[in-house]
Structures are given as C-alpha cells and as structure tokens.
Amino acid sequence: MTLILTASELQALADMPGTITAVQRAFAGLSRGTAVQPAPDSLVLPSSDARFLPMAALSEAEGLASVKLLADIPANQLASLPTQRSTIMLVSQLTGETLAILDGKVPTRVRTAAASAVATKLLARPGSTTLGLIGAGSLAVAHVEAMLAVLPFDKVIVWSRSADTVSVFCDEVGHHRLNITRASSVREVVESADVLCTLTPAIEPLVRGEWFRPGLHVNAVGSRPRPDHREVDTTGMVRARVFVDSLATAKAKSGGLIIPVAEGAMSFEDVKGELGDVAAGTKEGRLGEEDITLFNSVGIGLQDLAIGRLLYDAALNQGIGTHVELNN
C-alpha cells in the first residue's frame, strides 16, 4: 500500500529538531559512502523558462530510495501561483515498493531550514547571538525555529522589500520572545549578524562580501537552482571558507559558485568541502574565531529523503494520510 500525504497533513507532522538530526545524519552518510546523491538533471524546453529537476537519492541508513520532482516556473508569479512546486516519492530500498507520495511544500521548507541549522551548528561561532535574515517569508519563519534549536540566539535583525511581510514574520515568531529589529537595508543586516541567512529568490547579488565582519557565518539559501542566479557576490565567496551540500550539484546549478569560477576569482577546488565531510569529521570547518564561513545551500534529494523517512513514520504512527493500492 502507498501512503498519500497532503501539505496540510504534513504540516501537522513536521518536527524541526528531529529533521535537523536526520539531515545531519544524511549529510554524514553521503561523506561516508552509505548514501548516494547524483547531480540532478535540469529539464528545459526552448519554448519556456520553466525547469523541471528530478532530485534522486538513496540511503542505506534510512532504507529508502527517493525522488523529488521540482517544478521551477517563474512565470507562475504572473498568475498568482507558486513559482515552485514539488512532489516526493519514497521507495523501499529492500523491495522497491512505493511506500509514500508526499506533497513537497512542507518537507522542502523544513528540510531547507534544518540544513542551515546543521551548517550553523558545525560552522558558526558557538557564542553567536544575533541572527540576520535577508527575506521574511515562510522560509525565514522556519529558519528562526531551526536556528534556535542549535544556538541560543536572542536577537534577530530582518530585512525584506515588503514591510507587510516583515510584520507577518514578526507575528509568527513572536512567541519565541526574541529582540527583533526591522532593518532599513541589507547592509545593516549583514553588518549586525553573527549568523546570516539569505532567503530570497534573487537573481543579482543582494549581499556584498565587503560588508562581512570577521567571524561571520553565512547560510546562502534562497536563489533558484540556476547557474546565473545568486544572492552573494563574488567578493563574499572569495572571502569565505565555502562549504556545499553536494559539490556535483553545486557545480551544475549554483550561480553563487559557478559565476565566481567563470570570472576566474576562484576555482571549484577552493571549496573547502561538503557539509557532510564536516559532519563525518573528515574535514575541518571553522578554524578560528576570525574565520568567515559560508554554506552554499542548493538543496539535494538526500535532504528530502531524510525528512521523508521521518514524516512517513510519523504518519503511520498517528494514522494520518490516505492509503492507496497502486498495483490494482
């Protein structure tokens, strides 16, 4: 039987601390060779700017193979539709049975924030207390929850082009009793933060590396998976010790990395490692208090597999979802 889980059902099942643990375990598995994460293909037709990305993964620890089909359609914005939609399929590693089909909205948001939390846990200064957010939408709300699970932040400074979006953000995170500052510029956020999360679908860089203070950690999260989109400029990438979720994936679809390499300002060999290497203890992350570290987060299918395992198990335990016999 295959379990079908909708977005509203998944929202009730999401568990941030558990997801952080699962995502860190998945990253370490990739480094140790007990998980497989191929570079994704990007399916494009000449007649459209839409891209379709099948994101596959396989994990021995989780006993699953998975694939998420991500549809990235910028033109949807003109019709007031989501510009990204996705569906995740979970398959038993042992039998090949299709165990579950999940709407991808909630898992993608939660696992993305969880990956930033893992990077922050492994790369940020332990004494970090000020969280900076560029962007104030639902992903920013998820990042606050994730960041508080790994470090004792007491201040948040946030910027968005939309004052209304910032107001909604403040309402949604108000129960955390944080000292929240509404910044007047991106630069104000960057120069104030101990940990900076960039969460916008920017095409051209919003964040300048010349604004980076010694000791900063950056989670560059928001840009679309396209080689010409980025949030952080070349100077920022060059100044930082850069880590990625998957080097093969970053080489294929991260403008944040591809553009500085094309400009000759850095090479792919300048990337210090994959985050899983730090999680597995095979490579060093932050070397000192003054280091600037940066997690270039593109998003990989193994993260979807990790949270998919949690959500599937929780749904079975709580009797949530709809069972369908696909073989009939």
mmCIF file of C-alpha atoms in Angstrom:
data_model
loop_
_atom_site.group_PDB
_atom_site.id
_atom_site.type_symbol
_atom_site.label_atom_id
_atom_site.label_comp_id
_atom_site.label_asym_id
_atom_site.label_seq_id
_atom_site.Cartn_x
_atom_site.Cartn_y
_atom_site.Cartn_z
ATOM 1 C CA MET A 1 0.000 0.000 0.000
ATOM 2 C CA THR A 2 1.146 3.528 -0.794
ATOM 3 C CA LEU A 3 0.507 6.353 1.669
ATOM 4 C CA ILE A 4 -0.559 9.700 0.181
ATOM 5 C CA LEU A 5 0.199 12.746 2.347
ATOM 6 C CA THR A 6 -1.101 16.247 1.620
ATOM 7 C CA ALA A 7 0.519 19.550 2.563
ATOM 8 C CA SER A 8 -1.885 20.167 5.464
ATOM 9 C CA GLU A 9 -1.290 16.668 6.852
ATOM 10 C CA LEU A 10 2.480 17.117 6.592
ATOM 11 C CA GLN A 11 2.346 20.466 8.373
ATOM 12 C CA ALA A 12 0.935 18.727 11.442
ATOM 13 C CA LEU A 13 3.682 16.079 11.326
ATOM 14 C CA ALA A 14 6.748 18.302 10.820
ATOM 15 C CA ASP A 15 9.342 18.090 13.607
ATOM 16 C CA MET A 16 12.252 20.526 13.348
ATOM 17 C CA PRO A 17 14.647 19.033 15.960
ATOM 18 C CA GLY A 18 14.138 15.570 14.514
ATOM 19 C CA THR A 19 14.667 16.859 10.993
ATOM 20 C CA ILE A 20 17.933 18.577 11.963
ATOM 21 C CA THR A 21 19.248 15.296 13.378
ATOM 22 C CA ALA A 22 18.105 13.348 10.311
ATOM 23 C CA VAL A 23 19.593 15.837 7.844
ATOM 24 C CA GLN A 24 22.949 15.859 9.654
ATOM 25 C CA ARG A 25 22.951 12.042 9.584
ATOM 26 C CA ALA A 26 22.158 12.117 5.857
ATOM 27 C CA PHE A 27 24.987 14.552 5.094
ATOM 28 C CA ALA A 28 27.435 12.372 7.039
ATOM 29 C CA GLY A 29 26.193 9.289 5.183
ATOM 30 C CA LEU A 30 26.936 10.979 1.872
ATOM 31 C CA SER A 31 30.514 11.620 3.013
ATOM 32 C CA ARG A 32 30.975 8.060 4.290
ATOM 33 C CA GLY A 33 29.571 6.452 1.151
ATOM 34 C CA THR A 34 26.473 4.921 2.772
ATOM 35 C CA ALA A 35 24.212 7.269 0.792
ATOM 36 C CA VAL A 36 24.122 8.156 -2.891
ATOM 37 C CA GLN A 37 23.356 11.615 -4.256
ATOM 38 C CA PRO A 38 23.746 12.052 -8.039
ATOM 39 C CA ALA A 39 23.923 15.501 -9.565
ATOM 40 C CA PRO A 40 20.423 16.451 -10.742
ATOM 41 C CA ASP A 41 19.417 16.923 -14.340
ATOM 42 C CA SER A 42 17.618 20.107 -15.346
ATOM 43 C CA LEU A 43 14.916 19.530 -17.945
ATOM 44 C CA VAL A 44 14.244 22.584 -20.114
ATOM 45 C CA LEU A 45 12.335 23.197 -23.334
ATOM 46 C CA PRO A 46 13.326 26.016 -25.720
ATOM 47 C CA SER A 47 9.781 27.367 -25.601
ATOM 48 C CA SER A 48 9.740 28.067 -21.857
ATOM 49 C CA ASP A 49 11.782 29.384 -18.930
ATOM 50 C CA ALA A 50 10.370 26.599 -16.746
ATOM 51 C CA ARG A 51 12.744 23.954 -15.406
ATOM 52 C CA PHE A 52 11.938 20.508 -14.059
ATOM 53 C CA LEU A 53 14.505 18.888 -11.782
ATOM 54 C CA PRO A 54 14.306 15.206 -10.771
ATOM 55 C CA MET A 55 16.216 15.021 -7.449
ATOM 56 C CA ALA A 56 17.080 11.400 -6.626
ATOM 57 C CA ALA A 57 18.761 9.880 -3.557
ATOM 58 C CA LEU A 58 19.456 6.508 -1.927
ATOM 59 C CA SER A 59 20.266 5.878 1.748
ATOM 60 C CA GLU A 60 21.274 2.656 3.465
ATOM 61 C CA ALA A 61 20.587 4.080 6.938
ATOM 62 C CA GLU A 62 17.043 5.142 6.065
ATOM 63 C CA GLY A 63 16.272 2.079 3.930
ATOM 64 C CA LEU A 64 14.881 4.273 1.193
ATOM 65 C CA ALA A 65 15.323 5.467 -2.336
ATOM 66 C CA SER A 66 13.538 8.694 -3.224
ATOM 67 C CA VAL A 67 12.965 11.164 -5.974
ATOM 68 C CA LYS A 68 11.521 14.645 -5.798
ATOM 69 C CA LEU A 69 10.320 16.279 -8.991
ATOM 70 C CA LEU A 70 10.790 20.016 -8.568
ATOM 71 C CA ALA A 71 8.976 22.310 -10.996
ATOM 72 C CA ASP A 72 10.559 25.781 -11.098
ATOM 73 C CA ILE A 73 8.243 28.043 -13.108
ATOM 74 C CA PRO A 74 8.919 31.793 -12.626
ATOM 75 C CA ALA A 75 6.006 32.734 -14.925
ATOM 76 C CA ASN A 76 3.565 31.369 -12.334
ATOM 77 C CA GLN A 77 4.053 34.582 -10.384
ATOM 78 C CA LEU A 78 2.078 36.474 -13.033
ATOM 79 C CA ALA A 79 -0.888 34.180 -12.366
ATOM 80 C CA SER A 80 -0.501 34.406 -8.557
ATOM 81 C CA LEU A 81 0.559 30.767 -8.432
ATOM 82 C CA PRO A 82 3.537 29.258 -6.572
ATOM 83 C CA THR A 83 6.700 29.545 -8.647
ATOM 84 C CA GLN A 84 7.999 26.259 -7.239
ATOM 85 C CA ARG A 85 6.037 23.071 -6.702
ATOM 86 C CA SER A 86 7.270 19.588 -5.946
ATOM 87 C CA THR A 87 6.230 16.023 -5.210
ATOM 88 C CA ILE A 88 8.309 13.431 -3.336
ATOM 89 C CA MET A 89 8.129 9.662 -3.865
ATOM 90 C CA LEU A 90 9.592 7.283 -1.253
ATOM 91 C CA VAL A 91 10.503 3.737 -2.304
ATOM 92 C CA SER A 92 11.673 0.818 -0.162
ATOM 93 C CA GLN A 93 15.358 0.097 -0.719
ATOM 94 C CA LEU A 94 14.734 -3.588 0.042
ATOM 95 C CA THR A 95 11.607 -4.372 -2.007
ATOM 96 C CA GLY A 96 11.182 -1.485 -4.443
ATOM 97 C CA GLU A 97 7.651 -0.875 -3.156
ATOM 98 C CA THR A 98 6.369 2.695 -3.439
ATOM 99 C CA LEU A 99 5.789 3.496 0.218
ATOM 100 C CA ALA A 100 4.577 7.083 0.026
ATOM 101 C CA ILE A 101 3.861 10.092 -2.168
ATOM 102 C CA LEU A 102 4.189 13.460 -0.420
ATOM 103 C CA ASP A 103 3.401 16.999 -1.454
ATOM 104 C CA GLY A 104 6.782 18.731 -1.411
ATOM 105 C CA LYS A 105 5.971 22.172 0.011
ATOM 106 C CA VAL A 106 6.269 21.499 3.745
ATOM 107 C CA PRO A 107 9.150 18.980 3.566
ATOM 108 C CA THR A 108 11.188 21.310 1.352
ATOM 109 C CA ARG A 109 10.746 24.304 3.654
ATOM 110 C CA VAL A 110 11.517 22.372 6.837
ATOM 111 C CA ARG A 111 14.492 20.402 5.495
ATOM 112 C CA THR A 112 15.994 23.556 3.964
ATOM 113 C CA ALA A 113 15.928 25.317 7.317
ATOM 114 C CA ALA A 114 17.220 22.162 9.001
ATOM 115 C CA ALA A 115 20.208 22.044 6.621
ATOM 116 C CA SER A 116 21.025 25.664 7.516
ATOM 117 C CA ALA A 117 20.823 24.689 11.183
ATOM 118 C CA VAL A 118 23.255 21.816 10.642
ATOM 119 C CA ALA A 119 25.659 24.168 8.860
ATOM 120 C CA THR A 120 25.309 26.721 11.663
ATOM 121 C CA LYS A 121 25.904 24.069 14.312
ATOM 122 C CA LEU A 122 29.074 22.886 12.529
ATOM 123 C CA LEU A 123 30.486 26.170 11.192
ATOM 124 C CA ALA A 124 29.279 29.175 13.237
ATOM 125 C CA ARG A 125 30.977 30.586 16.321
ATOM 126 C CA PRO A 126 29.464 28.949 19.420
ATOM 127 C CA GLY A 127 28.922 32.357 21.024
ATOM 128 C CA SER A 128 26.759 33.674 18.185
ATOM 129 C CA THR A 129 23.696 35.528 19.490
ATOM 130 C CA THR A 130 22.435 37.706 16.603
ATOM 131 C CA LEU A 131 20.638 36.109 13.671
ATOM 132 C CA GLY A 132 20.365 38.124 10.452
ATOM 133 C CA LEU A 133 17.682 37.327 7.879
ATOM 134 C CA ILE A 134 17.505 38.653 4.320
ATOM 135 C CA GLY A 135 13.936 37.821 3.424
ATOM 136 C CA ALA A 136 10.986 37.451 5.802
ATOM 137 C CA GLY A 137 8.659 34.882 4.256
ATOM 138 C CA SER A 138 7.738 31.391 5.434
ATOM 139 C CA LEU A 139 11.313 30.175 4.956
ATOM 140 C CA ALA A 140 12.514 32.876 7.367
ATOM 141 C CA VAL A 141 9.985 31.707 9.962
ATOM 142 C CA ALA A 142 11.247 28.135 9.569
ATOM 143 C CA HIS A 143 14.842 29.333 9.898
ATOM 144 C CA VAL A 144 14.136 31.014 13.223
ATOM 145 C CA GLU A 145 12.785 27.739 14.607
ATOM 146 C CA ALA A 146 15.736 25.797 13.194
ATOM 147 C CA MET A 147 18.403 28.229 14.391
ATOM 148 C CA LEU A 148 17.030 28.312 17.942
ATOM 149 C CA ALA A 149 17.421 24.534 18.052
ATOM 150 C CA VAL A 150 21.221 24.769 17.647
ATOM 151 C CA LEU A 151 22.340 28.117 19.164
ATOM 152 C CA PRO A 152 20.916 30.444 21.859
ATOM 153 C CA PHE A 153 20.065 33.406 19.646
ATOM 154 C CA ASP A 154 18.336 36.252 21.453
ATOM 155 C CA LYS A 155 18.372 38.902 18.701
ATOM 156 C CA VAL A 156 17.019 38.815 15.150
ATOM 157 C CA ILE A 157 17.549 41.532 12.568
ATOM 158 C CA VAL A 158 15.439 41.119 9.443
ATOM 159 C CA TRP A 159 15.037 42.873 6.089
ATOM 160 C CA SER A 160 12.525 42.434 3.298
ATOM 161 C CA ARG A 161 11.372 44.567 0.402
ATOM 162 C CA SER A 162 7.857 44.260 1.838
ATOM 163 C CA ALA A 163 7.043 45.871 5.185
ATOM 164 C CA ASP A 164 3.852 43.784 5.331
ATOM 165 C CA THR A 165 5.869 40.591 5.012
ATOM 166 C CA VAL A 166 8.087 41.669 7.908
ATOM 167 C CA SER A 167 5.006 42.386 10.023
ATOM 168 C CA VAL A 168 3.608 38.916 9.372
ATOM 169 C CA PHE A 169 7.020 37.421 10.160
ATOM 170 C CA CYS A 170 7.162 39.266 13.499
ATOM 171 C CA ASP A 171 3.698 37.972 14.409
ATOM 172 C CA GLU A 172 4.590 34.372 13.536
ATOM 173 C CA VAL A 173 7.829 34.274 15.555
ATOM 174 C CA GLY A 174 6.586 36.456 18.428
ATOM 175 C CA HIS A 175 6.109 33.502 20.768
ATOM 176 C CA HIS A 176 9.889 32.993 20.823
ATOM 177 C CA ARG A 177 10.255 36.304 22.727
ATOM 178 C CA LEU A 178 13.206 37.473 20.648
ATOM 179 C CA ASN A 179 14.522 41.015 20.333
ATOM 180 C CA ILE A 180 13.573 41.719 16.704
ATOM 181 C CA THR A 181 14.903 44.666 14.697
ATOM 182 C CA ARG A 182 13.464 45.681 11.331
ATOM 183 C CA ALA A 183 16.478 46.701 9.252
ATOM 184 C CA SER A 184 16.332 49.526 6.730
ATOM 185 C CA SER A 185 18.849 47.890 4.385
ATOM 186 C CA VAL A 186 20.523 44.596 3.510
ATOM 187 C CA ARG A 187 23.841 46.068 4.581
ATOM 188 C CA GLU A 188 22.515 46.768 8.085
ATOM 189 C CA VAL A 189 21.575 43.110 8.484
ATOM 190 C CA VAL A 190 24.915 41.812 7.190
ATOM 191 C CA GLU A 191 26.991 44.105 9.392
ATOM 192 C CA SER A 192 24.953 43.279 12.521
ATOM 193 C CA ALA A 193 24.701 39.498 12.251
ATOM 194 C CA ASP A 194 26.753 36.714 13.788
ATOM 195 C CA VAL A 195 24.894 34.246 11.559
ATOM 196 C CA LEU A 196 23.362 35.468 8.291
ATOM 197 C CA CYS A 197 20.698 33.599 6.290
ATOM 198 C CA THR A 198 19.911 34.822 2.775
ATOM 199 C CA LEU A 199 16.413 33.633 1.857
ATOM 200 C CA THR A 200 15.389 35.486 -1.310
ATOM 201 C CA PRO A 201 14.895 34.358 -4.924
ATOM 202 C CA ALA A 202 17.487 36.927 -6.018
ATOM 203 C CA ILE A 203 18.995 36.864 -9.475
ATOM 204 C CA GLU A 204 21.626 39.552 -8.905
ATOM 205 C CA PRO A 205 23.569 39.669 -5.612
ATOM 206 C CA LEU A 206 21.930 41.462 -2.711
ATOM 207 C CA VAL A 207 24.784 40.727 -0.294
ATOM 208 C CA ARG A 208 28.264 42.238 -0.701
ATOM 209 C CA GLY A 209 31.288 40.472 0.691
ATOM 210 C CA GLU A 210 32.882 43.802 1.611
ATOM 211 C CA TRP A 211 30.236 44.033 4.377
ATOM 212 C CA PHE A 212 31.306 40.740 6.015
ATOM 213 C CA ARG A 213 32.720 41.079 9.531
ATOM 214 C CA PRO A 214 35.346 38.629 10.842
ATOM 215 C CA GLY A 215 33.691 35.638 12.479
ATOM 216 C CA LEU A 216 30.502 35.754 10.387
ATOM 217 C CA HIS A 217 28.779 32.577 9.255
ATOM 218 C CA VAL A 218 26.522 32.747 6.169
ATOM 219 C CA ASN A 219 23.831 30.328 5.009
ATOM 220 C CA ALA A 220 23.192 31.251 1.356
ATOM 221 C CA VAL A 221 19.858 29.554 0.756
ATOM 222 C CA GLY A 222 17.379 31.429 -1.371
ATOM 223 C CA SER A 223 18.349 31.674 -5.038
ATOM 224 C CA ARG A 224 16.729 29.368 -7.549
ATOM 225 C CA PRO A 225 18.753 26.318 -8.686
ATOM 226 C CA ARG A 226 20.087 28.098 -11.767
ATOM 227 C CA PRO A 227 23.667 28.828 -12.800
ATOM 228 C CA ASP A 228 23.007 32.545 -13.364
ATOM 229 C CA HIS A 229 21.193 33.317 -10.070
ATOM 230 C CA ARG A 230 22.898 34.258 -6.809
ATOM 231 C CA GLU A 231 22.404 36.235 -3.587
ATOM 232 C CA VAL A 232 26.053 36.708 -2.525
ATOM 233 C CA ASP A 233 28.589 38.490 -4.747
ATOM 234 C CA THR A 234 31.985 37.202 -5.835
ATOM 235 C CA THR A 235 33.841 39.064 -3.097
ATOM 236 C CA GLY A 236 31.756 37.307 -0.461
ATOM 237 C CA MET A 237 32.512 33.882 -1.889
ATOM 238 C CA VAL A 238 36.234 34.624 -2.146
ATOM 239 C CA ARG A 239 36.470 35.945 1.428
ATOM 240 C CA ALA A 240 34.742 32.927 2.973
ATOM 241 C CA ARG A 241 35.607 29.327 3.731
ATOM 242 C CA VAL A 242 32.945 27.837 1.444
ATOM 243 C CA PHE A 243 31.153 24.538 2.059
ATOM 244 C CA VAL A 244 28.414 22.997 -0.103
ATOM 245 C CA ASP A 245 25.756 20.335 0.333
ATOM 246 C CA SER A 246 26.931 18.442 -2.772
ATOM 247 C CA LEU A 247 29.815 19.631 -4.947
ATOM 248 C CA ALA A 248 28.460 17.895 -8.046
ATOM 249 C CA THR A 249 25.095 19.594 -7.544
ATOM 250 C CA ALA A 250 26.658 22.999 -6.837
ATOM 251 C CA LYS A 251 28.782 22.745 -9.992
ATOM 252 C CA ALA A 252 25.623 22.079 -12.002
ATOM 253 C CA LYS A 253 23.163 24.620 -10.637
ATOM 254 C CA SER A 254 24.604 27.085 -8.105
ATOM 255 C CA GLY A 255 25.188 30.521 -9.597
ATOM 256 C CA GLY A 256 26.724 31.554 -6.285
ATOM 257 C CA LEU A 257 29.637 29.237 -7.055
ATOM 258 C CA ILE A 258 29.569 28.968 -10.846
ATOM 259 C CA ILE A 259 29.778 32.721 -11.531
ATOM 260 C CA PRO A 260 32.909 33.446 -9.416
ATOM 261 C CA VAL A 261 34.597 30.436 -11.024
ATOM 262 C CA ALA A 262 33.669 31.675 -14.501
ATOM 263 C CA GLU A 263 35.077 35.087 -13.590
ATOM 264 C CA GLY A 264 38.372 33.486 -12.559
ATOM 265 C CA ALA A 265 38.087 34.776 -8.994
ATOM 266 C CA MET A 266 38.102 31.264 -7.525
ATOM 267 C CA SER A 267 38.058 27.634 -8.620
ATOM 268 C CA PHE A 268 35.900 24.701 -7.629
ATOM 269 C CA GLU A 269 38.960 23.384 -5.768
ATOM 270 C CA ASP A 270 38.675 26.398 -3.433
ATOM 271 C CA VAL A 271 35.544 24.876 -1.907
ATOM 272 C CA LYS A 272 36.711 23.515 1.448
ATOM 273 C CA GLY A 273 34.422 20.517 1.347
ATOM 274 C CA GLU A 274 30.887 19.215 1.516
ATOM 275 C CA LEU A 275 28.980 19.783 4.737
ATOM 276 C CA GLY A 276 28.835 16.030 5.203
ATOM 277 C CA ASP A 277 32.633 15.917 5.422
ATOM 278 C CA VAL A 278 32.470 18.214 8.458
ATOM 279 C CA ALA A 279 29.579 16.212 9.928
ATOM 280 C CA ALA A 280 31.553 12.987 9.472
ATOM 281 C CA GLY A 281 34.677 14.541 10.998
ATOM 282 C CA THR A 282 36.865 14.048 7.923
ATOM 283 C CA LYS A 283 37.356 17.774 7.216
ATOM 284 C CA GLU A 284 37.647 20.817 9.433
ATOM 285 C CA GLY A 285 35.028 23.546 9.325
ATOM 286 C CA ARG A 286 35.782 26.771 11.170
ATOM 287 C CA LEU A 287 39.462 27.078 12.050
ATOM 288 C CA GLY A 288 39.261 30.150 14.283
ATOM 289 C CA GLU A 289 37.116 32.962 15.682
ATOM 290 C CA GLU A 290 38.009 35.309 12.822
ATOM 291 C CA ASP A 291 37.084 32.921 10.014
ATOM 292 C CA ILE A 292 34.207 33.805 7.699
ATOM 293 C CA THR A 293 32.343 30.601 6.822
ATOM 294 C CA LEU A 294 29.666 30.167 4.165
ATOM 295 C CA PHE A 295 27.318 27.278 3.436
ATOM 296 C CA ASN A 296 26.270 27.418 -0.193
ATOM 297 C CA SER A 297 22.942 25.607 0.045
ATOM 298 C CA VAL A 298 21.428 24.475 -3.240
ATOM 299 C CA GLY A 299 19.276 21.677 -1.846
ATOM 300 C CA ILE A 300 19.714 17.980 -2.562
ATOM 301 C CA GLY A 301 17.417 15.000 -2.798
ATOM 302 C CA LEU A 302 19.052 13.327 0.193
ATOM 303 C CA GLN A 303 17.557 16.025 2.428
ATOM 304 C CA ASP A 304 14.104 15.187 1.060
ATOM 305 C CA LEU A 305 14.740 11.502 1.713
ATOM 306 C CA ALA A 306 15.785 12.225 5.309
ATOM 307 C CA ILE A 307 12.685 14.241 6.188
ATOM 308 C CA GLY A 308 10.530 11.908 4.110
ATOM 309 C CA ARG A 309 11.505 8.988 6.356
ATOM 310 C CA LEU A 310 10.515 10.981 9.459
ATOM 311 C CA LEU A 311 7.204 12.139 8.023
ATOM 312 C CA TYR A 312 6.268 8.713 6.692
ATOM 313 C CA ASP A 313 6.990 7.004 10.018
ATOM 314 C CA ALA A 314 5.117 9.697 11.968
ATOM 315 C CA ALA A 315 2.103 9.427 9.654
ATOM 316 C CA LEU A 316 1.956 5.657 10.130
ATOM 317 C CA ASN A 317 2.227 6.019 13.904
ATOM 318 C CA GLN A 318 -0.543 8.621 14.040
ATOM 319 C CA GLY A 319 -2.823 7.082 11.428
ATOM 320 C CA ILE A 320 -2.615 10.109 9.125
ATOM 321 C CA GLY A 321 -2.882 10.033 5.341
ATOM 322 C CA THR A 322 -4.691 8.031 2.671
ATOM 323 C CA HIS A 323 -3.636 4.502 1.681
ATOM 324 C CA VAL A 324 -3.885 3.565 -1.995
ATOM 325 C CA GLU A 325 -3.127 0.254 -3.703
ATOM 326 C CA LEU A 326 -1.249 1.318 -6.808
ATOM 327 C CA ASN A 327 -0.971 -2.221 -8.171
ATOM 328 C CA ASN A 328 -4.738 -2.658 -8.584
#
